[in-house]
Coordinates of C-alpha atoms in Angstrom, one line a residue:
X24 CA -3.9 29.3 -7.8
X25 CA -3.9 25.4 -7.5
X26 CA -5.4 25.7 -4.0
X27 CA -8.3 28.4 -5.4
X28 CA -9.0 26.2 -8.2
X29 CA -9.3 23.1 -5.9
X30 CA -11.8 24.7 -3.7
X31 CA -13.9 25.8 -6.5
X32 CA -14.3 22.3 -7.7
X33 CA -15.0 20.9 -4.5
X34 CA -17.6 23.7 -3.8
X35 CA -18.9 22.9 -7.5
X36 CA -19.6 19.2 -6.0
X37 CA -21.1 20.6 -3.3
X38 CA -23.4 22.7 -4.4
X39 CA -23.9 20.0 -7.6
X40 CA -24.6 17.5 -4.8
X41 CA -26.7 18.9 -2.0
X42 CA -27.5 16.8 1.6
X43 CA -29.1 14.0 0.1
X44 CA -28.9 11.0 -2.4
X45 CA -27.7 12.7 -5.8
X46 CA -26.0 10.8 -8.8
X47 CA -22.9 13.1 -9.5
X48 CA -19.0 12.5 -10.2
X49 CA -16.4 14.7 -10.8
X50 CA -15.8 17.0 -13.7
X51 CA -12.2 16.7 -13.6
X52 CA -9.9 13.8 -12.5
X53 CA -7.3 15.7 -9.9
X54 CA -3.9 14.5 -9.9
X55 CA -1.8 16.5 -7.5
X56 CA 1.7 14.7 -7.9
X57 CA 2.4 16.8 -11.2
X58 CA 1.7 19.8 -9.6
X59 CA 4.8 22.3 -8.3
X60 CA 5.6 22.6 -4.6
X61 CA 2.8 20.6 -3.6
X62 CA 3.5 18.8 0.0
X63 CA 2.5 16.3 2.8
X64 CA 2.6 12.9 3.8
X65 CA -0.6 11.4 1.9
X66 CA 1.3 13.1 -1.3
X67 CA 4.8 11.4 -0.4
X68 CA 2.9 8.3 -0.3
X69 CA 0.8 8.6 -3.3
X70 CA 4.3 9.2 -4.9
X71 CA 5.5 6.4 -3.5
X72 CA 2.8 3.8 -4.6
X73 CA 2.6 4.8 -7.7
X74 CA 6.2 4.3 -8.4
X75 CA 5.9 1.1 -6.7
X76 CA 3.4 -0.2 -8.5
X77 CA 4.5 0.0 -12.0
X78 CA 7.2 -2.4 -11.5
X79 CA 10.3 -0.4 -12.8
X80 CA 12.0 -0.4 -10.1
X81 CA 13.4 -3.2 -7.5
X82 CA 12.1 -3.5 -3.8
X83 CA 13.5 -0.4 -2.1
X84 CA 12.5 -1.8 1.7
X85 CA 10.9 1.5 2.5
X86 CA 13.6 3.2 2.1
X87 CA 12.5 6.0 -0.7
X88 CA 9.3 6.8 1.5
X89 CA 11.8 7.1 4.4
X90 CA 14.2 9.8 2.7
X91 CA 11.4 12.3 2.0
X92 CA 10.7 12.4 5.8
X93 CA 14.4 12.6 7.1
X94 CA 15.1 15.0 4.6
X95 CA 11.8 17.3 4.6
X96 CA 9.7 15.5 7.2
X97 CA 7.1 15.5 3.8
X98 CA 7.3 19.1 2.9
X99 CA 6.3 20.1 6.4
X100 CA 8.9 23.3 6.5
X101 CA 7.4 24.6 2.9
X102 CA 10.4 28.0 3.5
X103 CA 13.1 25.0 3.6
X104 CA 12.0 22.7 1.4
X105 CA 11.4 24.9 -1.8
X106 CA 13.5 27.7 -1.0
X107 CA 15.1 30.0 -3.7
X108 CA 17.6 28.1 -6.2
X109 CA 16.7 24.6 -4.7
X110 CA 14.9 22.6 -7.2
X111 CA 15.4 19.1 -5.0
X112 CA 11.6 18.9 -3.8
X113 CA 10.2 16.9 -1.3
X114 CA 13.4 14.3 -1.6
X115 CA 15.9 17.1 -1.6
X116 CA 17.5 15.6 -4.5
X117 CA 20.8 17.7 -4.9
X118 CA 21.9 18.6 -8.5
X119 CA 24.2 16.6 -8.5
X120 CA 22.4 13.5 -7.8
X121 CA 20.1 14.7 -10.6
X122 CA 22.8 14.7 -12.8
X123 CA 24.2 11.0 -12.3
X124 CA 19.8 10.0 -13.7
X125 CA 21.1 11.5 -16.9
X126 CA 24.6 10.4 -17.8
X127 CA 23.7 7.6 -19.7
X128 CA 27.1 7.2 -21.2
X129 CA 28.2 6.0 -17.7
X130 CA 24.9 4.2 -16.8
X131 CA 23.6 3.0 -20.3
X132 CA 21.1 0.8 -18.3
X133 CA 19.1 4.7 -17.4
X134 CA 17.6 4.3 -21.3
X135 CA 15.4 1.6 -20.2
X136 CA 14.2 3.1 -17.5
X137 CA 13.3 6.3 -19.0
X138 CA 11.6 4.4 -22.0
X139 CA 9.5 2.8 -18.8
X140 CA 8.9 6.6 -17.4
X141 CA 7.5 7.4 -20.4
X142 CA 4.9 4.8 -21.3
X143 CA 4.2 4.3 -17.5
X144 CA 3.9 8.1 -16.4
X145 CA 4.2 10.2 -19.7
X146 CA 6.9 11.9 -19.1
X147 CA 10.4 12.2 -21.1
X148 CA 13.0 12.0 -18.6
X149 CA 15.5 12.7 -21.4
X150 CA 13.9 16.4 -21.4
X151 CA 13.0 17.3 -17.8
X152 CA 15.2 20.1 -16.1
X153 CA 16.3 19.9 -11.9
X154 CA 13.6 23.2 -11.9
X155 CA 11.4 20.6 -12.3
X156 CA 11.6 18.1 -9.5
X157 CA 9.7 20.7 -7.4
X158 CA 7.0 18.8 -9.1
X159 CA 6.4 15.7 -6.3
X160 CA 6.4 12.8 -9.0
X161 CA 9.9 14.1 -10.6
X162 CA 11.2 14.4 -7.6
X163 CA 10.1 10.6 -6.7
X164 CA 11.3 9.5 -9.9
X165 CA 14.9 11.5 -9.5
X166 CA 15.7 9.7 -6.3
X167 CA 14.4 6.1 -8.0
X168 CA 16.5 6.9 -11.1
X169 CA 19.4 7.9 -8.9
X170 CA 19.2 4.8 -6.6
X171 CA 19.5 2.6 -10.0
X172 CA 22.8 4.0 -10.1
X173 CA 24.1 2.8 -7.4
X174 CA 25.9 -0.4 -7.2
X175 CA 25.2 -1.8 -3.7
X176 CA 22.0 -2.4 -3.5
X177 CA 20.0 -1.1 -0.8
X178 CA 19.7 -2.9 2.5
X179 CA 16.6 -3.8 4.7
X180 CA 16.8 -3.0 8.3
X181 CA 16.8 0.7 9.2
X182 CA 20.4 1.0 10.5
X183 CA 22.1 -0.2 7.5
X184 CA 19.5 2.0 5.7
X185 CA 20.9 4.9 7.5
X186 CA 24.7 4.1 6.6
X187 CA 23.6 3.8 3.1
X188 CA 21.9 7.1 3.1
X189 CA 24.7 8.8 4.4
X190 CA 27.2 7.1 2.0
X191 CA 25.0 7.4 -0.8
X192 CA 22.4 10.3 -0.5
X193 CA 23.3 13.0 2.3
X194 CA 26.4 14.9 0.7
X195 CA 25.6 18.3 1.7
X196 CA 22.6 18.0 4.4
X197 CA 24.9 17.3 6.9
X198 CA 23.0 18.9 9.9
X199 CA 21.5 15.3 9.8
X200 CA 23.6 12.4 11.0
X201 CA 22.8 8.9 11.4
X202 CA 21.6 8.2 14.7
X203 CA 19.4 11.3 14.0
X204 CA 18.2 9.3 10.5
X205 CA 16.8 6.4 12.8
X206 CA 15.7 9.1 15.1
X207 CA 13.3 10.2 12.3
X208 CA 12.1 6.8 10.8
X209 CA 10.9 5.3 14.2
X210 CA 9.0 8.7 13.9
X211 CA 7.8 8.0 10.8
X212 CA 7.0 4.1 11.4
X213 CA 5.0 4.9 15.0
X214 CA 3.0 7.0 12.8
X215 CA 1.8 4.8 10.0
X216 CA 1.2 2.4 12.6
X217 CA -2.0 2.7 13.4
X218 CA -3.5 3.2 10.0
X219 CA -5.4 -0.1 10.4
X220 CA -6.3 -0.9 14.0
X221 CA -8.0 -4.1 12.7
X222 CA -6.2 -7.0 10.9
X223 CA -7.1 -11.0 10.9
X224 CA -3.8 -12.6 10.2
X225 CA -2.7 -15.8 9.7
X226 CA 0.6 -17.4 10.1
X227 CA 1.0 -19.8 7.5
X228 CA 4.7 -21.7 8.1
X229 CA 6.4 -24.1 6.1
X230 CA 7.0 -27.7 8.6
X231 CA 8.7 -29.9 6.3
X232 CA 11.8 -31.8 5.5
X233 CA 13.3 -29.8 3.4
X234 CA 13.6 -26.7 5.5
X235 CA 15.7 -28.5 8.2
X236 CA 14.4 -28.4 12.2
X237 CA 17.0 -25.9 12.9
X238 CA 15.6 -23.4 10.6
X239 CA 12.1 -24.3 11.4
X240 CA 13.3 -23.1 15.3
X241 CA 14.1 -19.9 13.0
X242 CA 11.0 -19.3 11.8
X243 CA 8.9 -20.0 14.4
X244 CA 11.0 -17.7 16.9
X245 CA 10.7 -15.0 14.1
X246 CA 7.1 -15.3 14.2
X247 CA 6.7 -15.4 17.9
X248 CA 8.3 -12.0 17.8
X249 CA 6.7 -10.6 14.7
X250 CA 3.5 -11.2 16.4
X251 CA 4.6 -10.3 20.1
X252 CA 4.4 -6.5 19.0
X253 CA 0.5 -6.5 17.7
X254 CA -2.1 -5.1 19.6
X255 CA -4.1 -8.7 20.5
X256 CA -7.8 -8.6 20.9
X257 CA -10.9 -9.4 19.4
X258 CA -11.6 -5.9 18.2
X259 CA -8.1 -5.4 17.3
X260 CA -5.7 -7.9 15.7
X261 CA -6.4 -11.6 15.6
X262 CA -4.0 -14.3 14.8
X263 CA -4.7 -17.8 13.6
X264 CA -1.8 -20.8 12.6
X265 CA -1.3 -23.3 9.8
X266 CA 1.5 -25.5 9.3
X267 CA 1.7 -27.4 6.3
X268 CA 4.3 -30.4 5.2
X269 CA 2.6 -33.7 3.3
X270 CA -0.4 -32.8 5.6
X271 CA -1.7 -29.3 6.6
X272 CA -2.7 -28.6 10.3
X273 CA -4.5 -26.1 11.5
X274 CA -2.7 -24.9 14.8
X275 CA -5.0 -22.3 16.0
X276 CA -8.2 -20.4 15.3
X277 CA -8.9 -16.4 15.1
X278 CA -10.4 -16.7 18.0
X279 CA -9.0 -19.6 20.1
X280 CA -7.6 -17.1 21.9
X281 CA -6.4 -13.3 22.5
X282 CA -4.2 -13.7 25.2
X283 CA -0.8 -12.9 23.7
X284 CA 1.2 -15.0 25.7
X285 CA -1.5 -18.2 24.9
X286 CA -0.4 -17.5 21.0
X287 CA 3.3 -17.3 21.6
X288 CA 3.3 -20.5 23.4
X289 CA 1.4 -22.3 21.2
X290 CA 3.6 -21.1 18.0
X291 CA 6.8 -22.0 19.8
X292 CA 5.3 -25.6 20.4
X293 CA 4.1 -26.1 17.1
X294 CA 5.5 -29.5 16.2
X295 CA 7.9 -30.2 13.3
X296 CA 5.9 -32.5 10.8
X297 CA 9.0 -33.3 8.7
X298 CA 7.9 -34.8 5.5
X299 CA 7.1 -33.2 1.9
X300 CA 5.9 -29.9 1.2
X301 CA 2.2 -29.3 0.1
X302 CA 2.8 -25.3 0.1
X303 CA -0.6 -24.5 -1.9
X304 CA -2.5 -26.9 0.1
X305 CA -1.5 -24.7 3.5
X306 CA -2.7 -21.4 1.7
X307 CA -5.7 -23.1 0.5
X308 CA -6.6 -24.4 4.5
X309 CA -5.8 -20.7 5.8
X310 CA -8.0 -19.3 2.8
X311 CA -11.0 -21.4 3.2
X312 CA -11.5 -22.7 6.4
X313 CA -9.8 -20.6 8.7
X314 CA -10.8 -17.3 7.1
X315 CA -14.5 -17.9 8.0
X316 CA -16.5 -17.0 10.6
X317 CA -17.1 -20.5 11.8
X318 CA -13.1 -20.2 12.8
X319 CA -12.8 -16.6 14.3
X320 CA -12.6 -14.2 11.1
X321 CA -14.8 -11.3 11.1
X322 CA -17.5 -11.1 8.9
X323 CA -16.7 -9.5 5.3
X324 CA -18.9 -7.4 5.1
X325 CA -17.2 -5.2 8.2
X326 CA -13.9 -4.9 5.3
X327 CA -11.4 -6.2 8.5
X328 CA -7.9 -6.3 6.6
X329 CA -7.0 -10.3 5.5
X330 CA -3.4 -10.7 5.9
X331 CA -1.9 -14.4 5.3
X332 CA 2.2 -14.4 5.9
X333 CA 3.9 -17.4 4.0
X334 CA 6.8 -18.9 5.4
X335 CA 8.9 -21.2 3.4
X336 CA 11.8 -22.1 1.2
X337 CA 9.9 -22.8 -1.7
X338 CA 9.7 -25.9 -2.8
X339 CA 6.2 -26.8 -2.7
X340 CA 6.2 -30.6 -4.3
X341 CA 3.0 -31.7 -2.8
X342 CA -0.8 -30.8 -3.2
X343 CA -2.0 -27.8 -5.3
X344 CA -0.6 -25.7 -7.8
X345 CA 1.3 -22.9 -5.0
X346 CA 0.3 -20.0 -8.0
X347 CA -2.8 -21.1 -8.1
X348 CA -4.0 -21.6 -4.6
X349 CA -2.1 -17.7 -4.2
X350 CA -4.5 -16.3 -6.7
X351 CA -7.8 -17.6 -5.2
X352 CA -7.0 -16.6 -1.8
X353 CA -6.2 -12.6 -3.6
X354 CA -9.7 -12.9 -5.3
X355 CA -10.8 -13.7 -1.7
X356 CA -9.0 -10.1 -0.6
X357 CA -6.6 -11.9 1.3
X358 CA -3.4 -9.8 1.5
X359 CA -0.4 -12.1 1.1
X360 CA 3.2 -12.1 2.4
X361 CA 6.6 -14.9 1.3
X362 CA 9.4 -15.0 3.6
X363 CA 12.0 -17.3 3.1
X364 CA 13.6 -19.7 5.3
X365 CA 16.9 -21.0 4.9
X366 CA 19.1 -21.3 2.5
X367 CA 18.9 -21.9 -1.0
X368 CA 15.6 -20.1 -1.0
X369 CA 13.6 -20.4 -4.7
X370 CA 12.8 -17.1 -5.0
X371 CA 10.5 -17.7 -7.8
X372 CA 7.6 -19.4 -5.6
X373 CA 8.2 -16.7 -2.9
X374 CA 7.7 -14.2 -5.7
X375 CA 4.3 -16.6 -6.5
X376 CA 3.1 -16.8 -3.3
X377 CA 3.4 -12.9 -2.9
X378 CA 2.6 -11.6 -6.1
X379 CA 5.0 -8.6 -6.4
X380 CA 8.6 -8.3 -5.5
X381 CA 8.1 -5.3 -2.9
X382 CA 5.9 -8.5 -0.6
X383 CA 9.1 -11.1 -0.8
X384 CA 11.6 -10.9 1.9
X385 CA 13.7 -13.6 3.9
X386 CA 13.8 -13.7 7.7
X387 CA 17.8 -13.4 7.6
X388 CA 17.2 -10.0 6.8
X389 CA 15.9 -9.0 9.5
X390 CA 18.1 -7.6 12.5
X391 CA 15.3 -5.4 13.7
X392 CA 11.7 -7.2 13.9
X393 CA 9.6 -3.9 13.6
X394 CA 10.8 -3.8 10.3
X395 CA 9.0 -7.0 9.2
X396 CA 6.2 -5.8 10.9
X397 CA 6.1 -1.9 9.6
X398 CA 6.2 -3.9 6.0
X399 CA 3.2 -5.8 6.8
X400 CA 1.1 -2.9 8.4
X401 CA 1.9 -0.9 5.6
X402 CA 0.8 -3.5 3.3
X403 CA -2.3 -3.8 5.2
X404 CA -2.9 -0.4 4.8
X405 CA -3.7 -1.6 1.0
X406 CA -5.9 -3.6 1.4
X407 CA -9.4 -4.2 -0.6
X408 CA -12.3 -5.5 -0.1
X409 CA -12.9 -7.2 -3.7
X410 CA -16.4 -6.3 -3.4
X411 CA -19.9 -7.9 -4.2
X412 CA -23.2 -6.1 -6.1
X413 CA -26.0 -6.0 -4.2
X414 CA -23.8 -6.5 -0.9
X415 CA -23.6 -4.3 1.9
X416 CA -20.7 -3.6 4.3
X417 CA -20.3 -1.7 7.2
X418 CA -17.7 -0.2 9.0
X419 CA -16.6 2.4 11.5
X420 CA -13.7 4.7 11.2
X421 CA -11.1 6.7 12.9
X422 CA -10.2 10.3 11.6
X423 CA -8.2 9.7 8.3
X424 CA -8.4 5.5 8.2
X425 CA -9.9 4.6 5.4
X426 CA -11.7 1.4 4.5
X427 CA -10.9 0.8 0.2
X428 CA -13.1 -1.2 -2.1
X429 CA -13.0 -2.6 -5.6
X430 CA -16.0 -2.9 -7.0
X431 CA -16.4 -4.7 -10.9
X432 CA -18.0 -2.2 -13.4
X433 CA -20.3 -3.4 -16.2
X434 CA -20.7 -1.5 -19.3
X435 CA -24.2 0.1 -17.8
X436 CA -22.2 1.2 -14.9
X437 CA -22.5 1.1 -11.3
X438 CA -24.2 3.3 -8.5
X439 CA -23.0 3.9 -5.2
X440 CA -24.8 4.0 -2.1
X441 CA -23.6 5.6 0.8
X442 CA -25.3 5.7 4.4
X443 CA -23.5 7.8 7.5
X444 CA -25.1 7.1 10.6
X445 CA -22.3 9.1 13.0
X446 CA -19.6 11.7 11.7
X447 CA -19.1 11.9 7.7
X448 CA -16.9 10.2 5.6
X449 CA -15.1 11.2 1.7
X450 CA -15.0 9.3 -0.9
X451 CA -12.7 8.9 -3.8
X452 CA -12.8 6.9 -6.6
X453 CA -10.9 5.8 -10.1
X454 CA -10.1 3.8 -12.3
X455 CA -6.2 4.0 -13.0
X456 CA -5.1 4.3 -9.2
X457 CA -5.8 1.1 -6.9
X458 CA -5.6 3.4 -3.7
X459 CA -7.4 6.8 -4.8
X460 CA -7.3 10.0 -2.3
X461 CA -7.8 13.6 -1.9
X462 CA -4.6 13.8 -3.6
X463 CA -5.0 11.8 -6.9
X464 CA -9.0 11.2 -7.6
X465 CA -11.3 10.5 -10.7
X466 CA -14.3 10.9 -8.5
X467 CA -14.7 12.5 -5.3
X468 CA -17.6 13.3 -2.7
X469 CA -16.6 15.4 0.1
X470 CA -18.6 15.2 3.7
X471 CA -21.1 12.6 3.5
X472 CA -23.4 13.0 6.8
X473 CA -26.1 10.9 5.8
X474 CA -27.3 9.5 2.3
X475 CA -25.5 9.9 -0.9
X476 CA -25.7 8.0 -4.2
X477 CA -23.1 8.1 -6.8
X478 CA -23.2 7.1 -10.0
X479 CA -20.1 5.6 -11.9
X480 CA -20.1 4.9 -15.7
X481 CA -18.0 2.5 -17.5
X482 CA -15.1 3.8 -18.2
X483 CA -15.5 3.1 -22.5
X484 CA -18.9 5.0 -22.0
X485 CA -18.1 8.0 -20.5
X486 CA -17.2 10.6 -22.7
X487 CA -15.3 12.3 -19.9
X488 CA -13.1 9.8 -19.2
X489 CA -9.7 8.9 -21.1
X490 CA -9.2 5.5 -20.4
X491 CA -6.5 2.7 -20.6
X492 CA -9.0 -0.9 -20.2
X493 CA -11.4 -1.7 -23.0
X494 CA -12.6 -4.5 -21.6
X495 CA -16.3 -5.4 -20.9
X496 CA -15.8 -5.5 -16.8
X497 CA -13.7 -3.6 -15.3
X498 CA -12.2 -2.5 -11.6
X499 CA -12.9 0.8 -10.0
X500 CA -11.5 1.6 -6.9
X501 CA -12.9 3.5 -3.9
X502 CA -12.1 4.8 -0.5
X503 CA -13.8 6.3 2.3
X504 CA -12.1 8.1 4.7
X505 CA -13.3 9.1 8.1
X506 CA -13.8 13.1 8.8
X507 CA -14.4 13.0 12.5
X508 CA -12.9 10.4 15.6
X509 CA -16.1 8.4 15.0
X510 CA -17.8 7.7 11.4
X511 CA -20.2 5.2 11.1
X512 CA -21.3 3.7 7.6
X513 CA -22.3 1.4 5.7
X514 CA -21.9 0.8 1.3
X515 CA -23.0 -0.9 -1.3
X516 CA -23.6 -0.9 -5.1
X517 CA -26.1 -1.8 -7.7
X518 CA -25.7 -2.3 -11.5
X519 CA -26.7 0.8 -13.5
X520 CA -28.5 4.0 -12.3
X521 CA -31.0 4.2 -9.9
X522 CA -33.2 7.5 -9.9
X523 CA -32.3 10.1 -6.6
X524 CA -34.4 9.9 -3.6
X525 CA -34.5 11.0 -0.1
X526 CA -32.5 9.6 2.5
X527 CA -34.5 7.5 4.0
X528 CA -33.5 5.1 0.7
X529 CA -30.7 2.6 1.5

């Protein structure tokens, strides 16, 4: 019935739409995480973000996202996963794991939490049944719930991930072991790997005093090998270098070079400055000057991914504000990572630097370097272009990748513009999730092939919207996502509407 009813709207738009520029949105908002036996990777991940993002939880290192493929590979096996008198869902959340997420007289800490569930997702875990973790969000929010209960917290690195699942998690799937747990992951990880072939990233590392030159040897070794395993090239991954102490230096360009073993030589012999520590100033260099085109970044308007990793101990005593030098490279779109060196790390700055918990790691944690960099692909998979009015970007994209934007809405609202010059491209749109998809939607426009316009109203103005902000600008998120193995397009967006034309218009 759910599948019948979901074609019918997307026909509706179709039909509503027709092969040129229309205005149009969608007449319902579709949110497939609620709905029963529903299965798949995006939907594992959509489950997954948005139980990230609303904070109630501790950084899990992956390892949630990570269980529904070892135990279900996502729902693939429908029979298995939601067979007869097995209410676990995509998790495989046994009942008596379900159980321990409601004795609160054991874990009196759970009535928080659910008092969280039920402002942040509206529902009242007090109430819900085990029949109802077929649903994919409850079944998220069961193996979250049941993971608070656990005293050891969980670990980083994928072996000791795989120990603690089997301690913690896998009491009667025992068909799965833990070599065949790792087995499964490095599956899972060499898939989401290429989900961005393109990234500028810059190493931004942490050269003074107060770090020590041993651990300074640390980190850059850690980099050498974090960046040793990307794909180098101009129209792949780019790397640049800062090192900051008293005085920031910039150690490399973008494009100084994109021979791998150039880059790794010149990290290893970056020199150790050894004085104070001007933190913000570093980020401020990386942010300014050597995201530009003048040093090697591609231009914004192609939406490349920004990525700046941090690498300190933070204790910034020099220069500017570290919180405030973080938050105007983020309005810039720069994706930004803390890792902490040493010992005696202040977590607080890394936290800063980062801006949420799940983007804060140290380097000690790390026996396994892919798993430094799976976090930082994945977190480049996020990444937004904070978008302009009247600006147009361009972009090609592979079957599936998607390119997101976040575009500022004024109360007259906003129109979309949308030119395909090769394949076709979906969009989705909304206003309460940051990365929307054919999963969870407020707007959608299925198979552009040339020219479409879409209008977006302000989210207080629209009388078909039930909305959270109330403010007078506000951010609406949207993603294309390529149809074919080459999609070429370009977007852009003007304030209020614009009347339908032919496509011959942007």
């Amino acid at each position: 019935m759910l599948g019948f009813r979901l074609g019918l709207y997307l026909i509706c738009f179709w039909l509503l739409l027709g092969p040129y520029h229309e205005v149009a949105y969608a007449q319902e908002a579709i949110d497939l995480t609620v709905e029963p036996e529903i299965r798949g990777s995006l939907v594992v991940e959509t489950v997954v973000d948005r139980i990230e993002r609303s904070a109630i939880f501790t950084n899990d290192f992956g390892f949630i996202r990570r269980i529904a493929w070892v135990e279900t590979r996502d729902g693939l096996n429908r029979t298995y996963t939601f067979r007869p008198g097995y209410h676990g869902g995509l998790w495989q959340v046994d009942e008596a794991l379900f159980l321990e997420t409601k004795d609160t007289v054991t874990h009196p800490t759970l009535i928080d939490k659910y008092e969280q569930i039920r402002v942040e997702f509206d529902v009242e875990w007090s109430t819900v049944g085990w029949e109802e973790l077929r649903k994919p969000l409850h079944s998220g929010l069961a193996v979250w719930l049941y993971m608070f209960t656990r005293i050891e917290s969980i670990p980083l690195n994928i072996h000791d991930q795989a120990d603690y699942w089997e301690w913690h998690y896998n009491r009667l799937h025992v068909n799965i072991t833990v070599d065949e747990f790792v087995i499964r992951v490095n599956q899972l990880e060499a898939m989401k790997a290429d989900c961005y072939k393109d990234i500028d990233l810059f190493i931004i590392l942490d050269s003074s005093g107060s770090i020590g030159s041993r651990s300074y040897e640390v980190a850059k070794n850690f980099v050498a090998n974090l960046v040793s395993g990307f794909t180098i090239g101009a129209n792949s991954v780019r790397v640049g270098m800062v090192i900051f102490s008293t005085t920031v230096d910039m150690i490399f360009d973008l494009d100084d070079s994109f021979d791998k073993s150039v880059i790794l030589s010149r990290i290893r012999n970056a020199a150790f400055l050894n004085y104070a520590t001007a933190t913000g100033d570093g980020i401020l260099l990386a942010a300014n000057t050597g995201f530009t085109e003048a040093r090697g970044a591609r231009p914004t308007d192609l939406a490349i991914p920004r990525v700046a990793i941090v690498l300190t101990d933070g204790y910034s005593n020099r220069g500017v504000d570290v919180y405030t030098a973080a938050e105007l490279a983020r309005a810039m779109s720069i994706e930004l990572f803390a890792f902490g060196i040493g010992n005696g790390i202040n977590e607080n700055e890394l936290l800063q630097i980062a801006g949420s918990q799940d983007r804060v790691f140290r380097i000690d944690s790390f026996t396994n370097i892919n798993d430094a960099r799976a976090l930082i692909i994945q977190g480049s998979c996020k990444s937004k272009v904070k978008a302009v009015i009247n600006t147009t970007y361009n972009g090609d994209l592979d079957i599936r990748e998607r390119r997101s934007f976040a575009y500022t809405v004024p109360e007259e609202g906003i129109t979309i513009q949308i030119q395909v010059t090769m394949g076709f491209v979906n969009l989705y749109g909304s206003y309460s999730n940051p990365n929307p998809s054919v999963i969870w939607y407020d707007y959608v426009v299925q198979g552009v092939q040339q020219g479409r316009e879409v209008f977006i109203p302000h989210p207080t103005t629209s009388s078909r919207r039930r909305r959270r902000q109330t403010v007078q600008h506000v951010p609406f998120y949207c993603a294309l996502v390529g149809g074919e193995h080459n999609n070429l397009f370009t977007i852009a967006a003007v304030n209020g509407t614009i009347r339908a034309c032919n496509c011959g218009c942007m």
